[in-house]
mmCIF file of C-alpha atoms and ligand atoms in Angstrom:
data_model
loop_
_atom_site.group_PDB
_atom_site.id
_atom_site.type_symbol
_atom_site.label_atom_id
_atom_site.label_comp_id
_atom_site.label_asym_id
_atom_site.label_seq_id
_atom_site.Cartn_x
_atom_site.Cartn_y
_atom_site.Cartn_z
ATOM 1 C CA MET A 41 -41.350 31.427 -22.449
ATOM 2 C CA ASN A 42 -37.799 30.298 -23.033
ATOM 3 C CA GLU A 43 -36.055 33.483 -24.033
ATOM 4 C CA THR A 44 -33.791 34.599 -21.194
ATOM 5 C CA ILE A 45 -34.160 38.251 -20.200
ATOM 6 C CA ILE A 46 -31.984 38.242 -17.107
ATOM 7 C CA ASP A 47 -29.095 35.854 -16.766
ATOM 8 C CA VAL A 48 -27.225 35.398 -13.488
ATOM 9 C CA LYS A 49 -24.060 33.366 -13.911
ATOM 10 C CA ASP A 50 -22.157 32.026 -10.926
ATOM 11 C CA VAL A 51 -22.639 35.241 -8.969
ATOM 12 C CA SER A 52 -21.219 35.886 -5.534
ATOM 13 C CA PHE A 53 -21.641 39.103 -3.588
ATOM 14 C CA THR A 54 -20.018 40.254 -0.351
ATOM 15 C CA TYR A 55 -21.005 43.505 1.354
ATOM 16 C CA GLU A 56 -18.145 45.801 2.269
ATOM 17 C CA GLU A 57 -16.658 44.795 5.598
ATOM 18 C CA ALA A 58 -18.970 41.766 5.909
ATOM 19 C CA ALA A 59 -17.300 38.578 7.117
ATOM 20 C CA GLU A 60 -19.503 36.276 5.048
ATOM 21 C CA PRO A 61 -20.721 36.630 1.469
ATOM 22 C CA ALA A 62 -24.457 37.443 1.157
ATOM 23 C CA LEU A 63 -24.650 35.392 -2.052
ATOM 24 C CA THR A 64 -22.425 32.514 -3.123
ATOM 25 C CA HIS A 65 -22.309 31.062 -6.635
ATOM 26 C CA VAL A 66 -25.876 31.862 -7.611
ATOM 27 C CA THR A 67 -26.890 30.847 -11.117
ATOM 28 C CA MET A 68 -30.436 31.530 -12.279
ATOM 29 C CA ASP A 69 -32.329 33.133 -15.116
ATOM 30 C CA VAL A 70 -35.525 35.045 -15.715
ATOM 31 C CA ARG A 71 -37.450 34.120 -18.855
ATOM 32 C CA ARG A 72 -39.559 36.453 -20.937
ATOM 33 C CA GLY A 73 -43.218 36.445 -19.963
ATOM 34 C CA GLU A 74 -42.918 34.372 -16.823
ATOM 35 C CA PHE A 75 -44.040 35.115 -13.291
ATOM 36 C CA LEU A 76 -41.086 33.944 -11.244
ATOM 37 C CA ALA A 77 -41.250 33.828 -7.449
ATOM 38 C CA VAL A 78 -38.089 34.019 -5.356
ATOM 39 C CA LEU A 79 -38.928 32.503 -1.995
ATOM 40 C CA GLY A 80 -36.796 32.481 1.125
ATOM 41 C CA HIS A 81 -36.521 33.464 4.762
ATOM 42 C CA ASN A 82 -35.249 36.736 6.084
ATOM 43 C CA GLY A 83 -31.528 36.995 5.411
ATOM 44 C CA SER A 84 -31.460 34.351 2.674
ATOM 45 C CA GLY A 85 -30.188 36.875 0.114
ATOM 46 C CA LYS A 86 -33.358 37.800 -1.783
ATOM 47 C CA SER A 87 -32.948 41.589 -1.644
ATOM 48 C CA THR A 88 -29.261 41.339 -2.479
ATOM 49 C CA LEU A 89 -30.174 39.272 -5.539
ATOM 50 C CA ALA A 90 -32.917 41.763 -6.495
ATOM 51 C CA LYS A 91 -30.461 44.651 -6.427
ATOM 52 C CA LEU A 92 -28.025 42.706 -8.579
ATOM 53 C CA LEU A 93 -30.770 42.191 -11.164
ATOM 54 C CA ASN A 94 -30.951 45.870 -12.059
ATOM 55 C CA ALA A 95 -27.408 47.023 -11.434
ATOM 56 C CA LEU A 96 -28.043 48.643 -8.053
ATOM 57 C CA TYR A 97 -25.255 46.275 -6.966
ATOM 58 C CA LEU A 98 -22.537 44.712 -9.083
ATOM 59 C CA PRO A 99 -21.370 41.131 -8.537
ATOM 60 C CA THR A 100 -18.186 40.585 -6.531
ATOM 61 C CA GLU A 101 -17.733 37.525 -8.743
ATOM 62 C CA GLY A 102 -19.643 36.248 -11.762
ATOM 63 C CA GLN A 103 -21.854 38.106 -14.232
ATOM 64 C CA VAL A 104 -25.396 39.464 -14.518
ATOM 65 C CA THR A 105 -26.843 40.374 -17.909
ATOM 66 C CA VAL A 106 -30.159 42.181 -18.468
ATOM 67 C CA CYS A 107 -31.533 42.087 -22.020
ATOM 68 C CA GLY A 108 -28.035 41.194 -23.141
ATOM 69 C CA PHE A 109 -26.324 44.088 -21.312
ATOM 70 C CA ASP A 110 -23.726 43.256 -18.676
ATOM 71 C CA THR A 111 -24.729 45.150 -15.502
ATOM 72 C CA ALA A 112 -21.053 45.937 -14.916
ATOM 73 C CA ASP A 113 -21.024 47.909 -18.164
ATOM 74 C CA GLU A 114 -21.722 51.479 -17.003
ATOM 75 C CA GLU A 115 -22.505 52.617 -20.494
ATOM 76 C CA HIS A 116 -25.815 50.726 -20.408
ATOM 77 C CA LEU A 117 -26.830 51.570 -16.845
ATOM 78 C CA TRP A 118 -29.936 53.574 -17.808
ATOM 79 C CA GLU A 119 -31.109 50.978 -20.308
ATOM 80 C CA ILE A 120 -30.751 48.307 -17.660
ATOM 81 C CA ARG A 121 -32.645 50.353 -15.051
ATOM 82 C CA GLN A 122 -35.370 51.096 -17.589
ATOM 83 C CA GLN A 123 -35.690 47.439 -18.651
ATOM 84 C CA ALA A 124 -35.726 46.075 -15.092
ATOM 85 C CA GLY A 125 -37.915 48.219 -12.821
ATOM 86 C CA MET A 126 -37.994 47.677 -9.070
ATOM 87 C CA ILE A 127 -40.824 47.938 -6.547
ATOM 88 C CA PHE A 128 -39.754 47.941 -2.916
ATOM 89 C CA GLN A 129 -41.289 46.903 0.366
ATOM 90 C CA ASN A 130 -42.150 50.248 1.885
ATOM 91 C CA PRO A 131 -44.738 52.161 -0.156
ATOM 92 C CA ASP A 132 -44.000 55.422 1.683
ATOM 93 C CA ASN A 133 -40.330 55.413 0.684
ATOM 94 C CA GLN A 134 -41.243 55.280 -2.996
ATOM 95 C CA ILE A 135 -43.403 58.385 -3.112
ATOM 96 C CA VAL A 136 -41.565 61.342 -4.567
ATOM 97 C CA ALA A 137 -44.333 63.765 -5.552
ATOM 98 C CA THR A 138 -47.365 65.389 -3.933
ATOM 99 C CA VAL A 139 -49.802 64.367 -6.674
ATOM 100 C CA VAL A 140 -50.252 60.793 -7.965
ATOM 101 C CA ARG A 141 -49.925 61.794 -11.634
ATOM 102 C CA GLU A 142 -46.582 63.511 -10.989
ATOM 103 C CA ASP A 143 -45.364 60.569 -8.991
ATOM 104 C CA VAL A 144 -46.019 58.286 -11.945
ATOM 105 C CA ALA A 145 -44.104 60.701 -14.197
ATOM 106 C CA PHE A 146 -40.964 60.713 -12.080
ATOM 107 C CA GLY A 147 -39.128 57.704 -13.571
ATOM 108 C CA MET A 148 -39.887 58.847 -17.090
ATOM 109 C CA GLU A 149 -38.508 62.321 -16.393
ATOM 110 C CA ASN A 150 -35.183 60.706 -15.620
ATOM 111 C CA LEU A 151 -35.323 58.890 -18.946
ATOM 112 C CA GLY A 152 -35.954 62.090 -20.857
ATOM 113 C CA VAL A 153 -39.305 60.983 -22.299
ATOM 114 C CA PRO A 154 -40.936 63.844 -24.293
ATOM 115 C CA HIS A 155 -43.814 65.610 -22.512
ATOM 116 C CA ASP A 156 -46.668 64.545 -24.809
ATOM 117 C CA VAL A 157 -45.546 60.912 -24.709
ATOM 118 C CA MET A 158 -45.345 61.181 -20.929
ATOM 119 C CA VAL A 159 -48.926 62.402 -20.647
ATOM 120 C CA THR A 160 -50.234 59.431 -22.628
ATOM 121 C CA ARG A 161 -48.138 56.919 -20.738
ATOM 122 C CA ILE A 162 -49.256 58.268 -17.347
ATOM 123 C CA GLU A 163 -52.918 57.784 -18.276
ATOM 124 C CA GLU A 164 -52.244 54.287 -19.630
ATOM 125 C CA ALA A 165 -50.220 53.242 -16.599
ATOM 126 C CA LEU A 166 -52.831 54.553 -14.134
ATOM 127 C CA ALA A 167 -55.561 52.748 -16.037
ATOM 128 C CA ALA A 168 -53.515 49.537 -16.042
ATOM 129 C CA VAL A 169 -53.310 49.554 -12.230
ATOM 130 C CA ARG A 170 -56.930 50.816 -11.906
ATOM 131 C CA MET A 171 -55.922 54.100 -10.299
ATOM 132 C CA THR A 172 -57.265 56.560 -12.879
ATOM 133 C CA GLU A 173 -59.767 58.078 -10.465
ATOM 134 C CA HIS A 174 -56.926 58.893 -8.042
ATOM 135 C CA ALA A 175 -54.733 60.650 -10.628
ATOM 136 C CA ASP A 176 -55.072 64.012 -8.873
ATOM 137 C CA SER A 177 -55.006 62.691 -5.298
ATOM 138 C CA ALA A 178 -52.241 63.207 -2.786
ATOM 139 C CA PRO A 179 -50.308 59.918 -2.545
ATOM 140 C CA HIS A 180 -50.080 60.068 1.249
ATOM 141 C CA MET A 181 -53.883 59.915 1.460
ATOM 142 C CA LEU A 182 -53.977 56.518 -0.258
ATOM 143 C CA SER A 183 -53.956 53.059 1.336
ATOM 144 C CA GLY A 184 -50.759 51.006 1.321
ATOM 145 C CA GLY A 185 -52.057 48.831 -1.500
ATOM 146 C CA GLN A 186 -53.004 51.875 -3.578
ATOM 147 C CA LYS A 187 -49.575 53.437 -2.991
ATOM 148 C CA GLN A 188 -47.922 50.261 -4.258
ATOM 149 C CA ARG A 189 -50.157 50.353 -7.324
ATOM 150 C CA VAL A 190 -48.996 53.928 -7.965
ATOM 151 C CA ALA A 191 -45.394 52.737 -7.639
ATOM 152 C CA ILE A 192 -46.165 49.982 -10.146
ATOM 153 C CA ALA A 193 -47.684 52.559 -12.522
ATOM 154 C CA GLY A 194 -44.490 54.626 -12.292
ATOM 155 C CA ILE A 195 -42.456 51.591 -13.344
ATOM 156 C CA LEU A 196 -44.943 50.580 -16.062
ATOM 157 C CA ALA A 197 -44.758 54.038 -17.608
ATOM 158 C CA MET A 198 -41.058 53.420 -18.208
ATOM 159 C CA GLN A 199 -42.069 50.415 -20.350
ATOM 160 C CA PRO A 200 -39.809 47.837 -18.750
ATOM 161 C CA SER A 201 -39.386 44.217 -19.861
ATOM 162 C CA VAL A 202 -39.418 43.043 -16.280
ATOM 163 C CA ILE A 203 -40.738 44.234 -12.938
ATOM 164 C CA ILE A 204 -38.849 43.089 -9.864
ATOM 165 C CA ALA A 205 -41.006 43.342 -6.747
ATOM 166 C CA ASP A 206 -39.024 42.913 -3.528
ATOM 167 C CA GLU A 207 -41.545 41.931 -0.832
ATOM 168 C CA ALA A 208 -43.912 44.527 -2.252
ATOM 169 C CA THR A 209 -46.742 43.243 -0.062
ATOM 170 C CA ALA A 210 -44.853 42.665 3.201
ATOM 171 C CA MET A 211 -46.046 45.895 4.833
ATOM 172 C CA LEU A 212 -49.654 45.661 3.664
ATOM 173 C CA ASP A 213 -52.762 44.252 5.318
ATOM 174 C CA PRO A 214 -54.233 41.061 3.816
ATOM 175 C CA SER A 215 -56.566 42.909 1.454
ATOM 176 C CA GLY A 216 -53.782 45.247 0.272
ATOM 177 C CA ARG A 217 -51.574 42.230 -0.268
ATOM 178 C CA LYS A 218 -54.171 40.544 -2.444
ATOM 179 C CA GLU A 219 -54.865 43.721 -4.392
ATOM 180 C CA VAL A 220 -51.195 44.296 -5.253
ATOM 181 C CA LEU A 221 -50.467 40.681 -6.188
ATOM 182 C CA LYS A 222 -53.599 40.576 -8.318
ATOM 183 C CA THR A 223 -52.580 43.779 -10.111
ATOM 184 C CA ILE A 224 -49.104 42.449 -10.913
ATOM 185 C CA ARG A 225 -50.430 39.057 -11.984
ATOM 186 C CA ARG A 226 -52.922 40.732 -14.319
ATOM 187 C CA LEU A 227 -50.195 42.898 -15.881
ATOM 188 C CA ASN A 228 -48.145 39.740 -16.368
ATOM 189 C CA LEU A 229 -50.989 37.868 -18.076
ATOM 190 C CA GLU A 230 -52.547 40.704 -20.052
ATOM 191 C CA LYS A 231 -49.510 42.766 -21.017
ATOM 192 C CA GLY A 232 -46.882 40.043 -21.003
ATOM 193 C CA ILE A 233 -44.732 41.887 -18.462
ATOM 194 C CA THR A 234 -42.182 39.546 -16.923
ATOM 195 C CA VAL A 235 -42.302 39.531 -13.122
ATOM 196 C CA VAL A 236 -39.792 38.573 -10.450
ATOM 197 C CA TRP A 237 -41.890 38.334 -7.305
ATOM 198 C CA ILE A 238 -39.745 38.183 -4.184
ATOM 199 C CA THR A 239 -41.605 36.982 -1.136
ATOM 200 C CA HIS A 240 -41.520 35.011 2.082
ATOM 201 C CA PHE A 241 -45.218 34.131 1.766
ATOM 202 C CA MET A 242 -45.724 30.549 0.521
ATOM 203 C CA GLU A 243 -49.253 31.377 -0.639
ATOM 204 C CA GLU A 244 -47.925 34.066 -2.966
ATOM 205 C CA ALA A 245 -45.160 31.873 -4.348
ATOM 206 C CA ALA A 246 -47.717 29.122 -4.983
ATOM 207 C CA GLN A 247 -49.357 31.359 -7.588
ATOM 208 C CA ALA A 248 -46.183 31.813 -9.671
ATOM 209 C CA ASP A 249 -45.268 29.979 -12.879
ATOM 210 C CA ARG A 250 -41.919 29.028 -11.391
ATOM 211 C CA ILE A 251 -40.273 29.321 -7.983
ATOM 212 C CA ILE A 252 -36.661 29.669 -6.938
ATOM 213 C CA VAL A 253 -36.061 28.939 -3.256
ATOM 214 C CA MET A 254 -33.130 30.634 -1.536
ATOM 215 C CA ASN A 255 -31.367 29.755 1.672
ATOM 216 C CA LYS A 256 -28.188 31.249 3.149
ATOM 217 C CA GLY A 257 -27.197 33.022 -0.041
ATOM 218 C CA THR A 258 -27.688 30.119 -2.430
ATOM 219 C CA THR A 259 -30.546 28.720 -4.501
ATOM 220 C CA VAL A 260 -31.667 25.402 -3.073
ATOM 221 C CA LEU A 261 -34.705 24.499 -5.173
ATOM 222 C CA SER A 262 -36.329 25.589 -8.391
ATOM 223 C CA GLY A 263 -39.284 24.411 -10.418
ATOM 224 C CA THR A 264 -43.027 24.786 -10.748
ATOM 225 C CA PRO A 265 -44.900 25.399 -7.471
ATOM 226 C CA ARG A 266 -46.001 21.770 -7.508
ATOM 227 C CA GLU A 267 -42.443 20.492 -7.986
ATOM 228 C CA VAL A 268 -41.086 22.785 -5.278
ATOM 229 C CA PHE A 269 -43.777 22.165 -2.653
ATOM 230 C CA GLU A 270 -43.420 18.402 -3.129
ATOM 231 C CA GLN A 271 -39.948 18.740 -1.598
ATOM 232 C CA VAL A 272 -41.400 18.842 1.893
ATOM 233 C CA ASP A 273 -38.242 17.533 3.591
ATOM 234 C CA THR A 274 -35.890 20.048 1.956
ATOM 235 C CA LEU A 275 -38.334 22.845 2.773
ATOM 236 C CA ARG A 276 -38.567 21.749 6.418
ATOM 237 C CA GLU A 277 -34.763 21.569 6.663
ATOM 238 C CA ILE A 278 -34.530 25.227 5.761
ATOM 239 C CA HIS A 279 -37.511 26.059 7.981
ATOM 240 C CA LEU A 280 -39.901 26.866 5.205
ATOM 241 C CA ASP A 281 -43.329 25.325 5.155
ATOM 242 C CA VAL A 282 -45.693 24.142 2.479
ATOM 243 C CA PRO A 283 -48.711 26.400 1.755
ATOM 244 C CA HIS A 284 -51.579 26.112 4.275
ATOM 245 C CA MET A 285 -53.885 24.570 1.686
ATOM 246 C CA THR A 286 -51.326 21.843 0.899
ATOM 247 C CA ASP A 287 -51.101 21.107 4.624
ATOM 248 C CA LEU A 288 -54.863 21.118 5.028
ATOM 249 C CA SER A 289 -55.417 18.838 2.034
ATOM 250 C CA GLN A 290 -52.877 16.347 3.436
ATOM 251 C CA ASP A 291 -54.677 16.341 6.810
ATOM 252 C CA LEU A 292 -58.064 15.924 5.153
ATOM 253 C CA ARG A 293 -56.743 13.045 3.041
ATOM 254 C CA LYS A 294 -55.401 11.380 6.181
ATOM 255 C CA ALA A 295 -58.855 11.819 7.713
ATOM 256 C CA GLY A 296 -60.346 9.967 4.759
ATOM 257 C CA MET A 297 -61.461 12.704 2.400
ATOM 258 C CA PRO A 298 -60.575 11.671 -1.174
ATOM 259 C CA LEU A 299 -58.857 14.913 -2.210
ATOM 260 C CA PRO A 300 -56.250 14.790 -4.992
ATOM 261 C CA ALA A 301 -52.575 15.490 -4.228
ATOM 262 C CA GLY A 302 -50.995 18.768 -5.231
ATOM 263 C CA ILE A 303 -53.525 21.308 -3.940
ATOM 264 C CA LEU A 304 -51.706 24.618 -3.429
ATOM 265 C CA THR A 305 -54.179 27.468 -3.355
ATOM 266 C CA VAL A 306 -57.500 28.373 -1.743
ATOM 267 C CA GLU A 307 -59.085 28.394 -5.201
ATOM 268 C CA GLU A 308 -57.936 24.832 -5.936
ATOM 269 C CA MET A 309 -59.140 23.665 -2.518
ATOM 270 C CA ALA A 310 -62.541 25.281 -3.066
ATOM 271 C CA GLU A 311 -62.841 23.644 -6.477
ATOM 272 C CA GLU A 312 -61.932 20.165 -5.221
ATOM 273 C CA ALA A 313 -64.123 20.446 -2.115
ATOM 274 C CA ALA A 314 -67.056 21.571 -4.258
ATOM 275 C CA LYS A 315 -66.577 18.553 -6.543
ATOM 276 C CA LEU A 316 -66.768 16.259 -3.511
ATOM 277 C CA LEU A 317 -69.614 17.972 -1.719
ATOM 278 C CA CYS A 318 -71.777 18.892 -4.709
ATOM 279 C CA PRO A 319 -70.948 16.173 -7.269
ATOM 280 C CA SER A 320 -73.785 17.256 -9.565
ATOM 281 C CA LYS A 321 -71.969 20.486 -10.470
HETATM 282 N N1 LIG B 93 -26.107 46.626 3.669
HETATM 283 C C1 LIG B 93 -25.650 45.470 4.169
HETATM 284 N N2 LIG B 93 -24.425 45.380 4.734
HETATM 285 C C2 LIG B 93 -23.960 44.208 5.230
HETATM 286 N N3 LIG B 93 -24.654 43.053 5.207
HETATM 287 C C3 LIG B 93 -25.887 43.079 4.654
HETATM 288 C C4 LIG B 93 -26.459 44.274 4.117
HETATM 289 N N4 LIG B 93 -27.688 43.990 3.646
HETATM 290 C C5 LIG B 93 -27.891 42.678 3.870
HETATM 291 N N5 LIG B 93 -26.811 42.134 4.486
HETATM 292 C C6 LIG B 93 -26.652 40.716 4.856
HETATM 293 O O1 LIG B 93 -26.710 39.921 3.672
HETATM 294 C C7 LIG B 93 -27.462 38.741 3.881
HETATM 295 C C8 LIG B 93 -28.622 38.686 2.908
HETATM 296 O O2 LIG B 93 -29.503 39.753 3.176
HETATM 297 P P1 LIG B 93 -30.730 40.135 2.252
HETATM 298 O O3 LIG B 93 -30.299 40.070 0.836
HETATM 299 O O4 LIG B 93 -31.268 41.420 2.745
HETATM 300 O O5 LIG B 93 -31.744 38.938 2.552
HETATM 301 P P2 LIG B 93 -33.346 38.888 2.433
HETATM 302 O O6 LIG B 93 -33.781 39.951 1.504
HETATM 303 O O7 LIG B 93 -33.631 37.509 1.943
HETATM 304 O O8 LIG B 93 -33.868 39.096 3.819
HETATM 305 C C9 LIG B 93 -27.894 38.762 5.347
HETATM 306 O O9 LIG B 93 -26.970 38.015 6.080
HETATM 307 C C10 LIG B 93 -27.808 40.224 5.707
HETATM 308 O O10 LIG B 93 -27.526 40.392 7.067
HETATM 309 MG MG1 LIG B 94 -35.220 41.428 1.721
#
């Protein structure tokens, strides 16, 4: 997991006519095969960073490379966009066709993929996100979570190295949120697709391999979820919290329940509680 796919070197970015830079001196990388979460509050610079990762924006200062291509090098723009696919927050804004199958085809059409190859890839991508039975449906009839899965299929069909999801669950209900995160996580584990998962939900970040925490246009923490969520004071300073289960396990420990440190997710809590309450298992 050490090969760098995206390299961000000392990047600053200022929007036209903005008084302050949105990003200042950000250095980070994305490694092949990992599920990387970028966590931060509204306005911390996450979306700006996301758009720099696939050449939608170019750095004001510094350099971004994707699969070895400098994003400032216009000659490689299509390769970069194909290698680093983006999923956005609003599922409705990403629908371009009136039938799911055609929607999935859209990105590939721009890449000039031959028709017979396209047909195969559409079927594979829909199967990968478990949307085969909706191939002929109208996208606007689907739930938010299903629409996001169609958007993911459209990106998958372009065979990217990395999928960048910018708050892809923020507009969904809790079950849609789970369904989309689970789909992306499965693609990461089963197909080795690298994921940059941008979120303000601690619970989602807790499930990543690695987390980068952003605040006011800079990266303030990075490490495994356990390493990051141990930094309770730094997180509080920037008004982020630890995951609910970490909080709960600390309270339960204070109340005398012998739970181990470092519980992050509901699954881990359930496992530890079961060990305590049904020791025979
Ligand atoms: N199009 C824009 N023009 C000017 N300023 C912007 C624009 N988009 C975002 N910003 C500013 O850049 C900073 C970072 O925003 P953004 O990257 O959207 O953060 P996040 O995605 O973490 O909410 C914020 O201060 C925001 O107001
Ligand atoms: Mg954003």
